[in-house]
Every structure is written in C-alpha cells, then in structure tokens.
Amino acid sequence: MNDDRKRIEEARQVWEEKLLHPRVKRFRLSQSPTRFYTPLDRGEDRFLEKVGFPGWYPFTSGNNPFDFWRAYAADAAKLGFRPDWGGAGRVGKYGGFGTAADYRDYLLRMQSMGRKGGPNIAFDLVTQCGYDSDSPYAEGEVGRVGVAVDSFRDFQVIYEAYTGDLNIDRVPSNYTINAPAAVIIAMYAALAKKRGVPLEVLEGTPQNDILKEFIARGTYIFPPAPSMRLFRDICVFCTKYMPKLNICSIGGYHIREAGATRVQDLAFSMANGKAYIEAALEGGLAIDEFAPQMTFNAFGGSMEIYQEIALQRAARRMWARMLKERFGAENPRSMMIRQPITAHIGCSSTTLQRPLNNLARAVVGGMAAGMSGGIPGAYPPFDEPLGLGHSLEAVQLQIDATRIMIYEAKVADVADPWAGSYFMESLTDETETAALEEMEKIEDMGGAVEAVSYMAGAVARSAYERQKKIENQEEFVVGVNCFTGETEMEVTVNRMMEATYDPGLMRTAEERQKAALEQLKRERNDRAVSNSLKMLEKKAEDVGENVMPAVCECVENEATLQEICDVLRGVFGQAEPIKL
Amino acid sequence: MGETNKIRVLIAKPGLDGHERGARVVAFGLRDAGFEVIYTGLRQTPDQIVNAAIQEDVNVVGLSILSGAHLSLTRKVMEGLRARNADDIMLIVGGIIPADDLPALREIGVSGVFTAGTAIPEIAEFIRRHIAGP
C-alpha cells in the first residue's frame, strides 16, 4: 500500500509538471480552476469505520439498506399514485390558514380529493409567538401564515376532519411550532383523552426546536435557559406517556436559510441536538429511552451539489458518533439522523428574476438529495419567490421532475453512489472536521444555550458575506448578477389551483376568530381556568417540577394559549430581540 | 456631507414575522456603505418603530416584511409618522412584496420598494439620491 501511495505521489508530480502547469500557463491563470482527487486525498482507507454498509454504524451511507419508498416505487408508478414531496408516507401536505373551521373544511376538501395524510399543521405567527387572536400583537396576522389556535376548542375543531379511518390512533400529526410546543402537545394529549385513545399509541412530530428559533427563525418567547427547561419537561413527559411521539424535529435547514454557511448549518444543528440530549439526561432519562424519538427536519439548502452530498454523509456520521461515543447510546435507532427530507435547495436559492430557472435549480437539489440517501425531490416549485403561492404548472413540474429523476434517470437506484470516491470521502472528512471545530468553539462558550447570540450573529454575518460575494461577482447567480439581459421574458402563471386558500375567508378570519374567542371566554368555567393557571405558575416556579401535567390541565379547562404562555412569561421572563 | 454628518437609517422588522436575514444584510450593507444604521430587532409594533425613528432622529425608515402584512403595517407606520409631524422621514420597504401591491404602497407614501435580489448599492444610491443630507 505504502509503495502504491509513493508511486501515485510521484506520478502526480510528473502529471502536474508535464500536463497541468503548462495548461494553467497557457490560459494565463494563477492556478488550476479544477481539482483532481487521488487515493492520496482520501487518507487512510478505513471503510468499515468511516463509511460502513447502509443501515450500519456510522450510517454514513444511509440509515437503511434501502428507503421505504423505494419498496413500492414501481407499484406507485403503475397506480399513478401521487406522493407529495416530503410526504410520501402518512403525513399530509403542510398547510394551515384562517380559523380552525376554515382549515378543517379545507382538510375535508383535500380528503375528498384523495389526500388522506395526517394533519401537518402550520400555525399562524400569533400562535407561534404565544399570543391569542385578540392580542394587539395579533392585528393583521391572524390566520395568515397558518391556522389560528387560541384554545383547545380550536384544536378540536381542526380534528373534526380526523375521525373514523383517520382517527388519531391511525394517522400521525405534525406541528410546526416551537416556543409554545408544550401547549400544543398538551392539546393533542387532551384530545386523545376525550376520544378515548390511549396516549401510548399517538404518533406525531412537534417541531419543538427552540434553539434554532433564537439563531434563525425568530419565533421565540422565553429566554434560552427556561426554554430548555420546557424542552426537558416535554421530553420527559412524552417519553413517559407518549413514547411513539417524536420529541423534536431539529432543523439545520432553517439556520442555512437565515444565511449560515454549510459548516455553520451542520455545527449549530448538532450543537443544538447535543443541548437537547443534555437537557433530557438532566431530566433523569437514559439516552436510549428518548434518543430514538429525536428527529431532524433537514440540513442543507445550497446549490453546491457535491458539498451538499458530503454534508448529508458527514451529518449522519457525526450524529452517530456523538450518540455512541459521547452519550453511550447502544440502540442503533438512537444514532440515526431520522429525517423525512434529505437535501434540496433552499427557498433562498431561488430567484425572483427569471423564475422558470428555479426549476433547473430544484432539479440540481433533487439530484443531490437522491445521491445522498433521500427522495430526489425537486423542491420548491419555480414560482416560490413570487410570494403568491404555488401555481398549477409550477407544482405539476415540480412533481414530475421528481418522478423523472426517480423513474427515468434512476437517481435513487444505488445507495450512497459516491461511497469510496476519493473526492467525496475527502470532502466528507473535511466537512466533518470543520463542523467539529466549530462545535468545539460553541462547547468552549458553554454549549449551545450559552452560545445562541454568538450563533445568531455568526449567521447574520455569513448572510452578509454571501451577499457581498454576489455583488462583487465572486459568486455567480444566473440572471441576477451575470447573464442579465436588457429585455426579459414575461412569465405568466396560472393560479387556478385546488390548494389555494380562499381569499375571502382569509380576509374575515381575524374577525371570526376573535368572536369565537370572546364566546369561549363567556362560556368557560372561569374558576377552573384561574385555578389551573395558578397551579401552572406554582409548578413553573419550581425548576425541579415538570410543568406538563399542569399545562395539560390548563388546556382541558380551556385556558387560552396566551393565558398559559403569559403565566410562563411571568415566571420565565421574555427573550429580548437579538440585535446586531 | 462630512463624516460626522452621516445619513441615519432605521431598519425595522414590524409584526411577528421572524425572518430577519434580509433586514440584517441590508443593515450591515448600509453601514459599510457609510450610513449610520440602527436595527430594531424583531417584533416591533408600528408605534415602537415610529418612536425609535423620532428618538434616533433618522432620515430613513426601512421596513422589512415577508409575512404578507406589508400593506397594513406600512400604512400604520406612515400614519404614526404623520401624526408626530415626522413624515419628512423617508419610508422604504423590503421583503416579499407582490408587484400588484406596488401602487398601493406608493399611495401610502412609500418612496421605494426593494424586493429579493436587490443589490445593496442600489438601495444606498436610492437613499443618497432622495436625501439631500442633514
């Protein structure tokens, strides 16, 4: 082997002298614009330790010998089955708007058209920030980017769409909510209780990734430390009573979309995951009790196809190693990055200029996804940056591009097709090493909770650096800072789409939601509400207590989401906006 | 205009929308372009923004809005500035703004709208062109 390395080294020198350098000179460059990788770049060849078989530690090649959707891909094609991107399983299309009743009716309409996945709920910003629809902060925002949920009553109205074959013991639920996740989980538990469904069978995924909110997404309520105490309480409660519910869905993708570099995306989401694990251990749980129920939303988001594939491979290996070596996990499921989506371009990679180009971009992202162990989904639809909702043709093209990659290009026919590549293994190592270094920096600051401001600032700085590179033409974006023309094609798109939210309902949602809230406040048992809120306050004040049972009681007594959050605001304080 | 007499810009995020990438990038960029920039951070009410604009004695308020609530939020900030006799402050808007809403924003009194893909020098130049300098 050593002999072989020496021979390659010598040959490389000759190649550089005789071929490469003269060519660089001929084109008057200071260095070669490309790189060529050899076994020398791959370092030591330890296949089993560093790559391994798909489904085996360290999971670099993937979590399974093949993914579930591959098993029925052929049948799906023959039947004309229409899997939505990211939701080929039992989870429905992500959505939500207006009042609980508006969204329920929408779900029923979708079901009558054959979309029978479980609820995958987007909440409006008012709900995500822990306010009710009658709060002054809510004005203009009620039901806008998701459905408004003020109380258990609203929650039950949404779930009127899920009965019989679609009862909550049959379908999983997804909740894209973080700061008030405890309240929504309590609502789910209360619903099960009311329907006589045992909590143990409930499946679902609350996003519940609060650290990312401080770094990237902005819908935080309480300061980081008490937010982590809430996480601990949720984790302990779910592990004990709802063991099939996922505990969180950690998102690197959001951090990237906020401007993080690839390495920051990876390092920060791993550091956040580590902080969650530590919070759960502090709550008295054993690692293999809860770690198998931790999930990830997604990493990635750039157009750099090779780097994105390396990122996915490095992420799987990093998480596996951390869980096994640092936390002593023994269950392989604890060590896996369980995520529904593997790589795709981020919405921030799409451009408003020449929107049709975004289809080409999404296909590149889909290729990266397919070659790194996920569904080769071409997301998002090309008209994403127009900000008007997706059009019929954009969605059709997106879905068919995915199908073309799967069925015609056969992108997903090989597991980890890059395994063993001199280049890819070297890049995977490089990505992992850089992310570990950045994680160490966070560790030195005391961990992710202590370092949220650092991470938020670093992401903002990276976003700006990228913008500068684009403006200085150090990076090229087609149709934006290069190849721009004097006259541009007018792109018209057809917005007649069955998924469009009713604009009439959107306009009146706030008014109707406030009326329903007023009615709730008239009808409910005020004494029960105030008693349960007082109990919650007491439990929140004692850091050794778990607040979840008290939150459940508040929910059952129809205390509103804001009332519950206000009690916690009183005890925990409010997070300050992060300045520059 | 001398070094000490910089144009002052308040970049603000009204409403509950937490996506602040654009706001921060523009804040950094205008700072580097020689402006005095104040960034409010997330979740500011129109009142808070108007107060900050007057207190900080800014020449320009830039609102960053991606939630779709741009019309009502912009209108409120403008009304607040007028009510405090501060409508000499130039109001500009950035974010996800459908082209159909541009006339309405102009009617409200917005001087410039900068959507995704705008280069920062373009914004800087626009401000310099419209503000004679304090």
CSV table of C-alpha atoms in Angstrom, one decimal, chain A residues 116-508:
chain,number,residue,atom,x,y,z
A,116,LYS,CA,-55.7,11.4,3.3
A,117,GLY,CA,-52.5,12.0,5.2
A,118,GLY,CA,-52.4,13.0,8.8
A,119,PRO,CA,-52.6,16.7,9.8
A,120,ASN,CA,-49.4,18.6,9.1
A,121,ILE,CA,-50.2,21.9,10.7
A,122,ALA,CA,-48.8,25.4,10.0
A,123,PHE,CA,-49.8,27.8,12.8
A,124,ASP,CA,-50.1,31.5,12.3
A,125,LEU,CA,-47.4,33.7,13.8
A,126,VAL,CA,-49.7,34.8,16.6
A,127,THR,CA,-50.0,31.3,17.9
A,128,GLN,CA,-46.3,30.6,17.3
A,129,CYS,CA,-45.4,33.6,19.4
A,130,GLY,CA,-47.7,32.6,22.2
A,131,TYR,CA,-50.5,35.2,21.7
A,132,ASP,CA,-54.2,35.0,21.3
A,133,SER,CA,-56.1,36.4,18.3
A,134,ASP,CA,-57.4,39.3,20.3
A,135,SER,CA,-53.9,40.5,21.3
A,136,PRO,CA,-52.8,43.8,19.9
A,137,TYR,CA,-49.8,42.0,18.5
A,138,ALA,CA,-52.1,39.8,16.5
A,139,GLU,CA,-53.6,42.5,14.4
A,140,GLY,CA,-53.3,41.7,10.7
A,141,GLU,CA,-51.6,38.3,11.4
A,142,VAL,CA,-54.5,36.1,12.4
A,143,GLY,CA,-54.8,33.0,10.2
A,144,ARG,CA,-52.2,34.4,7.8
A,145,VAL,CA,-49.2,32.1,7.5
A,146,GLY,CA,-51.0,29.2,9.3
A,147,VAL,CA,-54.1,28.4,11.2
A,148,ALA,CA,-55.0,30.4,14.4
A,149,VAL,CA,-55.2,28.2,17.5
A,150,ASP,CA,-56.3,30.1,20.7
A,151,SER,CA,-57.6,27.2,22.7
A,152,PHE,CA,-58.3,23.5,23.0
A,153,ARG,CA,-61.7,24.3,21.3
A,154,ASP,CA,-59.9,25.4,18.1
A,155,PHE,CA,-57.7,22.3,18.2
A,156,GLN,CA,-60.8,20.1,18.4
A,157,VAL,CA,-62.4,21.8,15.5
A,158,ILE,CA,-59.4,21.1,13.3
A,159,TYR,CA,-59.5,17.5,14.3
A,160,GLU,CA,-63.2,17.1,13.3
A,161,ALA,CA,-61.6,16.3,9.9
A,162,TYR,CA,-59.8,13.3,11.5
A,163,THR,CA,-62.3,10.7,12.6
A,164,GLY,CA,-63.1,7.1,11.7
A,165,ASP,CA,-60.4,5.6,9.5
A,166,LEU,CA,-58.4,8.8,10.0
A,167,ASN,CA,-58.8,8.9,13.8
A,168,ILE,CA,-55.7,9.9,15.8
A,169,ASP,CA,-54.8,6.3,16.6
A,170,ARG,CA,-54.5,5.8,12.8
A,171,VAL,CA,-52.7,8.9,11.5
A,172,PRO,CA,-49.7,10.8,12.8
A,173,SER,CA,-49.8,14.6,13.4
A,174,ASN,CA,-47.1,17.1,12.6
A,175,TYR,CA,-46.9,20.5,14.3
A,176,THR,CA,-44.7,23.2,13.1
A,177,ILE,CA,-44.4,25.1,16.3
A,178,ASN,CA,-41.6,25.6,18.8
A,179,ALA,CA,-41.9,28.1,21.6
A,180,PRO,CA,-45.4,27.1,22.7
A,181,ALA,CA,-44.9,23.4,21.7
A,182,ALA,CA,-45.8,22.3,25.2
A,183,VAL,CA,-49.3,23.7,24.9
A,184,ILE,CA,-49.9,22.1,21.5
A,185,ILE,CA,-48.6,18.7,22.8
A,186,ALA,CA,-50.9,19.1,25.8
A,187,MET,CA,-53.9,19.8,23.4
A,188,TYR,CA,-53.0,16.6,21.5
A,189,ALA,CA,-53.0,14.6,24.8
A,190,ALA,CA,-56.3,16.2,25.9
A,191,LEU,CA,-57.9,15.3,22.5
A,192,ALA,CA,-56.8,11.7,22.9
A,193,LYS,CA,-58.2,11.6,26.3
A,194,LYS,CA,-61.5,13.0,25.1
A,195,ARG,CA,-61.7,10.5,22.3
A,196,GLY,CA,-60.7,7.5,24.5
A,197,VAL,CA,-57.5,6.9,22.5
A,198,PRO,CA,-54.6,5.8,24.7
A,199,LEU,CA,-51.7,8.2,24.8
A,200,GLU,CA,-49.2,5.4,24.1
A,201,VAL,CA,-50.4,4.9,20.5
A,202,LEU,CA,-50.2,8.6,19.5
A,203,GLU,CA,-47.7,9.2,16.7
A,204,GLY,CA,-46.6,12.6,15.6
A,205,THR,CA,-43.8,15.2,15.4
A,206,PRO,CA,-43.9,18.6,17.1
A,207,GLN,CA,-41.1,20.7,15.7
A,208,ASN,CA,-40.1,21.8,19.2
A,209,ASP,CA,-36.7,23.1,18.2
A,210,ILE,CA,-36.4,26.3,20.2
A,211,LEU,CA,-32.7,26.9,19.9
A,212,LYS,CA,-33.0,27.3,16.1
A,213,GLU,CA,-35.6,30.0,16.7
A,214,PHE,CA,-33.1,32.1,18.5
A,215,ILE,CA,-30.5,31.5,15.8
A,216,ALA,CA,-32.6,31.7,12.7
A,217,ARG,CA,-36.3,31.8,12.7
A,218,GLY,CA,-37.3,34.4,15.4
A,219,THR,CA,-40.4,32.9,16.9
A,220,TYR,CA,-39.1,32.6,20.5
A,221,ILE,CA,-40.9,33.7,23.6
A,222,PHE,CA,-38.9,32.8,26.7
A,223,PRO,CA,-35.2,33.3,27.2
A,224,PRO,CA,-33.0,30.3,26.2
A,225,ALA,CA,-32.4,28.7,29.6
A,226,PRO,CA,-36.1,28.4,30.7
A,227,SER,CA,-36.9,27.4,27.1
A,228,MET,CA,-34.6,24.4,27.6
A,229,ARG,CA,-36.3,23.6,30.9
A,230,LEU,CA,-39.6,23.5,29.0
A,231,PHE,CA,-37.9,21.2,26.5
A,232,ARG,CA,-36.7,18.9,29.3
A,233,ASP,CA,-40.3,18.7,30.7
A,234,ILE,CA,-41.8,17.9,27.3
A,235,CYS,CA,-39.2,15.3,26.6
A,236,VAL,CA,-39.7,13.6,30.0
A,237,PHE,CA,-43.5,13.8,29.7
A,238,CYS,CA,-43.5,12.4,26.1
A,239,THR,CA,-41.1,9.6,26.9
A,240,LYS,CA,-43.3,8.5,29.8
A,241,TYR,CA,-46.8,8.9,28.3
A,242,MET,CA,-46.4,9.3,24.6
A,243,PRO,CA,-43.5,7.1,23.7
A,244,LYS,CA,-44.3,7.0,20.0
A,245,LEU,CA,-44.4,10.7,19.6
A,246,ASN,CA,-41.3,12.2,18.3
A,247,ILE,CA,-39.7,14.7,20.7
A,248,CYS,CA,-38.4,17.3,18.3
A,249,SER,CA,-37.5,17.9,14.7
A,250,ILE,CA,-34.2,19.6,14.7
A,251,GLY,CA,-33.7,22.0,11.8
A,252,GLY,CA,-30.4,22.9,10.2
A,253,TYR,CA,-32.2,24.0,7.1
A,254,HIS,CA,-33.8,27.0,8.8
A,255,ILE,CA,-30.4,28.1,10.0
A,256,ARG,CA,-29.0,27.8,6.5
A,257,GLU,CA,-31.9,29.8,5.1
A,258,ALA,CA,-31.1,32.5,7.6
A,259,GLY,CA,-27.7,32.8,5.9
A,260,ALA,CA,-25.5,30.2,7.7
A,261,THR,CA,-22.6,28.6,5.8
A,262,ARG,CA,-22.7,24.8,5.3
A,263,VAL,CA,-20.4,24.3,8.2
A,264,GLN,CA,-22.4,26.5,10.5
A,265,ASP,CA,-25.6,24.7,9.5
A,266,LEU,CA,-24.1,21.4,10.4
A,267,ALA,CA,-22.2,22.5,13.6
A,268,PHE,CA,-25.0,24.6,15.0
A,269,SER,CA,-27.7,22.0,14.5
A,270,MET,CA,-25.5,19.3,16.0
A,271,ALA,CA,-24.7,21.6,18.9
A,272,ASN,CA,-28.4,22.2,19.4
A,273,GLY,CA,-29.1,18.5,19.3
A,274,LYS,CA,-26.5,17.9,21.9
A,275,ALA,CA,-28.0,20.6,24.2
A,276,TYR,CA,-31.4,18.8,23.9
A,277,ILE,CA,-29.9,15.5,24.7
A,278,GLU,CA,-28.2,17.0,27.8
A,279,ALA,CA,-31.5,18.6,28.9
A,280,ALA,CA,-33.2,15.2,28.6
A,281,LEU,CA,-30.5,13.5,30.6
A,282,GLU,CA,-30.7,16.2,33.2
A,283,GLY,CA,-34.4,15.3,33.4
A,284,GLY,CA,-33.4,11.8,34.5
A,285,LEU,CA,-33.9,9.9,31.3
A,286,ALA,CA,-31.5,7.3,29.9
A,287,ILE,CA,-30.1,8.0,26.4
A,288,ASP,CA,-31.7,5.1,24.7
A,289,GLU,CA,-35.1,5.8,26.3
A,290,PHE,CA,-35.6,9.1,24.3
A,291,ALA,CA,-32.9,9.4,21.6
A,292,PRO,CA,-34.7,7.1,19.2
A,293,GLN,CA,-37.6,9.6,19.2
A,294,MET,CA,-35.5,12.6,18.2
A,295,THR,CA,-35.9,13.6,14.6
A,296,PHE,CA,-34.4,16.1,12.2
A,297,ASN,CA,-36.2,18.3,9.8
A,298,ALA,CA,-33.4,18.8,7.2
A,299,PHE,CA,-30.0,20.1,6.6
A,300,GLY,CA,-28.7,21.8,3.6
A,301,GLY,CA,-30.1,24.2,1.1
A,302,SER,CA,-27.4,25.4,-1.3
A,303,MET,CA,-26.9,24.7,-5.0
A,304,GLU,CA,-23.4,23.3,-4.5
A,305,ILE,CA,-24.2,19.7,-5.3
A,306,TYR,CA,-21.0,17.9,-4.2
A,307,GLN,CA,-20.8,19.8,-1.0
A,308,GLU,CA,-24.4,19.1,-0.1
A,309,ILE,CA,-23.9,15.4,-0.6
A,310,ALA,CA,-20.8,15.5,1.6
A,311,LEU,CA,-22.8,17.4,4.2
A,312,GLN,CA,-25.5,14.7,4.4
A,313,ARG,CA,-22.9,12.0,4.8
A,314,ALA,CA,-20.9,13.9,7.4
A,315,ALA,CA,-24.1,14.8,9.4
A,316,ARG,CA,-25.1,11.1,9.6
A,317,ARG,CA,-21.6,10.1,10.8
A,318,MET,CA,-21.3,13.0,13.3
A,319,TRP,CA,-24.6,12.3,14.9
A,320,ALA,CA,-23.9,8.6,15.1
A,321,ARG,CA,-20.5,9.1,16.6
A,322,MET,CA,-21.7,11.6,19.1
A,323,LEU,CA,-24.5,9.5,20.3
A,324,LYS,CA,-22.4,6.3,20.6
A,325,GLU,CA,-19.1,7.7,21.8
A,326,ARG,CA,-20.1,10.6,23.9
A,327,PHE,CA,-23.5,9.6,25.2
A,328,GLY,CA,-23.1,5.9,25.3
A,329,ALA,CA,-26.1,5.0,23.2
A,330,GLU,CA,-26.5,1.4,22.3
A,331,ASN,CA,-29.7,1.3,20.3
A,332,PRO,CA,-28.8,2.0,16.6
A,333,ARG,CA,-32.0,4.0,16.3
A,334,SER,CA,-30.6,6.5,18.8
A,335,MET,CA,-27.7,7.0,16.5
A,336,MET,CA,-29.6,7.7,13.3
A,337,ILE,CA,-30.5,11.0,11.9
A,338,ARG,CA,-34.1,10.4,11.2
A,339,GLN,CA,-35.3,13.0,8.7
A,340,PRO,CA,-38.1,13.0,6.1
A,341,ILE,CA,-36.2,15.1,3.7
A,342,THR,CA,-32.6,14.8,2.6
A,343,ALA,CA,-31.1,17.9,1.0
A,344,HIS,CA,-32.8,20.0,-1.5
A,345,ILE,CA,-32.2,23.6,-2.4
A,346,GLY,CA,-33.4,26.2,0.0
A,347,CYS,CA,-36.1,28.7,-1.0
A,348,SER,CA,-33.3,31.3,-0.7
A,349,SER,CA,-31.5,29.7,-3.6
A,350,THR,CA,-34.4,30.5,-5.9
A,351,THR,CA,-34.5,33.9,-7.6
A,352,LEU,CA,-37.3,36.3,-8.4
A,353,GLN,CA,-35.5,37.2,-11.6
A,354,ARG,CA,-36.4,34.6,-14.3
A,355,PRO,CA,-38.5,32.4,-12.1
A,356,LEU,CA,-38.5,29.5,-14.6
A,357,ASN,CA,-34.8,29.0,-13.9
A,358,ASN,CA,-35.8,27.8,-10.4
A,359,LEU,CA,-37.0,24.6,-11.9
A,360,ALA,CA,-33.5,23.8,-13.1
A,361,ARG,CA,-32.2,24.7,-9.6
A,362,ALA,CA,-34.7,22.4,-7.9
A,363,VAL,CA,-33.6,19.5,-10.1
A,364,VAL,CA,-30.0,20.0,-9.1
A,365,GLY,CA,-31.1,20.0,-5.5
A,366,GLY,CA,-33.1,16.8,-6.2
A,367,MET,CA,-30.1,15.1,-7.7
A,368,ALA,CA,-28.1,16.0,-4.5
A,369,ALA,CA,-30.9,14.6,-2.4
A,370,GLY,CA,-31.2,11.4,-4.4
A,371,MET,CA,-27.5,10.8,-4.3
A,372,SER,CA,-27.2,11.4,-0.6
A,373,GLY,CA,-29.9,9.0,0.6
A,374,GLY,CA,-33.1,10.8,0.3
A,375,ILE,CA,-36.0,11.3,-2.1
A,376,PRO,CA,-34.8,13.2,-5.2
A,377,GLY,CA,-37.5,15.8,-4.6
A,378,ALA,CA,-37.4,18.9,-6.9
A,379,TYR,CA,-38.4,21.5,-4.3
A,380,PRO,CA,-39.5,24.3,-4.2
A,381,PRO,CA,-41.8,24.9,-7.2
A,382,PHE,CA,-40.3,27.5,-9.5
A,383,ASP,CA,-42.7,30.3,-8.6
A,384,GLU,CA,-41.8,30.2,-4.9
A,385,PRO,CA,-40.0,33.6,-4.8
A,386,LEU,CA,-43.0,35.4,-6.4
A,387,GLY,CA,-44.6,35.1,-2.9
A,388,LEU,CA,-48.1,34.4,-4.3
A,389,GLY,CA,-48.5,30.7,-3.5
A,390,HIS,CA,-47.6,28.0,-5.9
A,391,SER,CA,-49.3,27.8,-9.3
A,392,LEU,CA,-50.7,24.7,-11.0
A,393,GLU,CA,-47.9,24.4,-13.6
A,394,ALA,CA,-45.1,25.0,-11.0
A,395,VAL,CA,-46.5,22.2,-8.8
A,396,GLN,CA,-47.0,19.9,-11.8
A,397,LEU,CA,-43.5,20.5,-13.0
A,398,GLN,CA,-42.1,20.0,-9.5
A,399,ILE,CA,-43.8,16.7,-9.0
A,400,ASP,CA,-43.0,15.4,-12.5
A,401,ALA,CA,-39.3,16.5,-12.2
A,402,THR,CA,-39.2,14.3,-9.1
A,403,ARG,CA,-40.7,11.4,-10.9
A,404,ILE,CA,-38.4,11.9,-13.9
A,405,MET,CA,-35.4,11.7,-11.5
A,406,ILE,CA,-36.7,8.6,-9.8
A,407,TYR,CA,-38.1,6.7,-12.8
A,408,GLU,CA,-36.3,7.9,-15.8
A,409,ALA,CA,-32.9,9.0,-14.5
A,410,LYS,CA,-33.0,6.3,-11.8
A,411,VAL,CA,-31.1,8.5,-9.5
A,412,ALA,CA,-32.0,6.5,-6.4
A,413,ASP,CA,-31.2,3.1,-7.7
A,414,VAL,CA,-27.8,3.0,-5.9
A,415,ALA,CA,-27.3,3.6,-2.2
A,416,ASP,CA,-24.7,6.1,-1.5
A,417,PRO,CA,-23.3,6.1,-5.1
A,418,TRP,CA,-20.4,8.4,-4.0
A,419,ALA,CA,-19.1,6.0,-1.3
A,420,GLY,CA,-15.4,5.3,-1.8
A,421,SER,CA,-14.9,8.2,-4.2
A,422,TYR,CA,-11.5,9.8,-3.5
A,423,PHE,CA,-13.1,13.2,-3.8
A,424,MET,CA,-16.3,12.5,-1.8
A,425,GLU,CA,-14.7,10.8,1.1
A,426,SER,CA,-12.1,13.5,1.4
A,427,LEU,CA,-14.8,16.2,1.2
A,428,THR,CA,-16.9,14.4,3.8
A,429,ASP,CA,-14.0,14.2,6.1
A,430,GLU,CA,-13.2,17.9,5.5
A,431,THR,CA,-16.8,18.9,6.2
A,432,GLU,CA,-17.0,16.9,9.4
A,433,THR,CA,-13.7,18.2,10.7
A,434,ALA,CA,-14.7,21.8,10.1
A,435,ALA,CA,-18.1,21.3,11.8
A,436,LEU,CA,-16.4,19.6,14.7
A,437,GLU,CA,-14.1,22.6,15.1
A,438,GLU,CA,-17.0,25.0,15.1
A,439,MET,CA,-18.9,22.8,17.6
A,440,GLU,CA,-15.8,22.9,19.9
A,441,LYS,CA,-16.0,26.7,19.8
A,442,ILE,CA,-19.6,26.5,21.0
A,443,GLU,CA,-18.6,24.0,23.6
A,444,ASP,CA,-15.9,26.4,24.9
A,445,MET,CA,-18.6,29.1,25.3
A,446,GLY,CA,-20.6,26.7,27.5
A,447,GLY,CA,-22.7,25.0,24.9
A,448,ALA,CA,-25.5,25.9,22.5
A,449,VAL,CA,-27.7,27.6,25.1
A,450,GLU,CA,-24.9,30.0,26.2
A,451,ALA,CA,-23.9,30.5,22.6
A,452,VAL,CA,-27.2,31.4,20.9
A,453,SER,CA,-26.3,35.0,20.5
A,454,TYR,CA,-22.9,34.1,19.0
A,455,MET,CA,-24.6,31.7,16.6
A,456,ALA,CA,-27.3,34.2,15.6
A,457,GLY,CA,-24.6,36.9,15.0
A,458,ALA,CA,-22.4,34.5,13.0
A,459,VAL,CA,-25.3,33.5,10.8
A,460,ALA,CA,-26.2,37.2,10.1
A,461,ARG,CA,-22.6,37.9,9.3
A,462,SER,CA,-22.4,34.9,6.9
A,463,ALA,CA,-25.6,36.1,5.2
A,464,TYR,CA,-24.0,39.5,4.6
A,465,GLU,CA,-20.7,37.9,3.4
A,466,ARG,CA,-22.6,35.9,0.8
A,467,GLN,CA,-24.5,39.0,-0.3
A,468,LYS,CA,-21.2,40.8,-0.8
A,469,LYS,CA,-19.7,38.0,-2.8
A,470,ILE,CA,-22.7,38.1,-5.1
A,471,GLU,CA,-22.5,41.8,-5.5
A,472,ASN,CA,-18.7,41.6,-6.2
A,473,GLN,CA,-19.2,38.7,-8.6
A,474,GLU,CA,-17.1,36.4,-6.6
A,475,GLU,CA,-20.1,34.1,-6.7
A,476,PHE,CA,-22.4,33.9,-9.7
A,477,VAL,CA,-26.2,33.7,-9.7
A,478,VAL,CA,-27.5,33.3,-13.2
A,479,GLY,CA,-29.9,36.1,-14.3
A,480,VAL,CA,-29.1,38.0,-11.1
A,481,ASN,CA,-25.5,39.1,-11.2
A,482,CYS,CA,-24.5,37.7,-14.5
A,483,PHE,CA,-26.0,36.9,-17.9
A,484,THR,CA,-28.7,39.5,-17.3
A,485,GLY,CA,-30.4,40.9,-20.4
A,486,GLU,CA,-31.9,44.1,-21.4
A,487,THR,CA,-35.3,42.6,-22.2
A,488,GLU,CA,-36.7,39.8,-20.0
A,489,MET,CA,-39.4,37.3,-20.9
A,490,GLU,CA,-42.7,37.9,-19.2
A,491,VAL,CA,-43.6,34.8,-17.2
A,492,THR,CA,-47.3,34.3,-16.6
A,493,VAL,CA,-48.5,31.6,-14.4
A,494,ASN,CA,-51.9,30.0,-13.8
A,495,ARG,CA,-53.0,30.3,-10.2
A,496,MET,CA,-56.1,28.2,-10.6
A,497,MET,CA,-55.2,25.6,-8.1
A,498,GLU,CA,-57.2,23.4,-5.9
A,499,ALA,CA,-54.9,24.1,-2.9
A,500,THR,CA,-55.4,27.9,-2.9
A,501,TYR,CA,-56.7,29.2,0.3
A,502,ASP,CA,-59.9,31.1,0.0
A,503,PRO,CA,-59.0,34.9,0.0
A,504,GLY,CA,-62.5,35.7,1.2
A,505,LEU,CA,-62.0,33.5,4.3
A,506,MET,CA,-58.6,35.0,4.9
A,507,ARG,CA,-60.0,38.5,4.9
A,508,THR,CA,-62.6,37.7,7.6
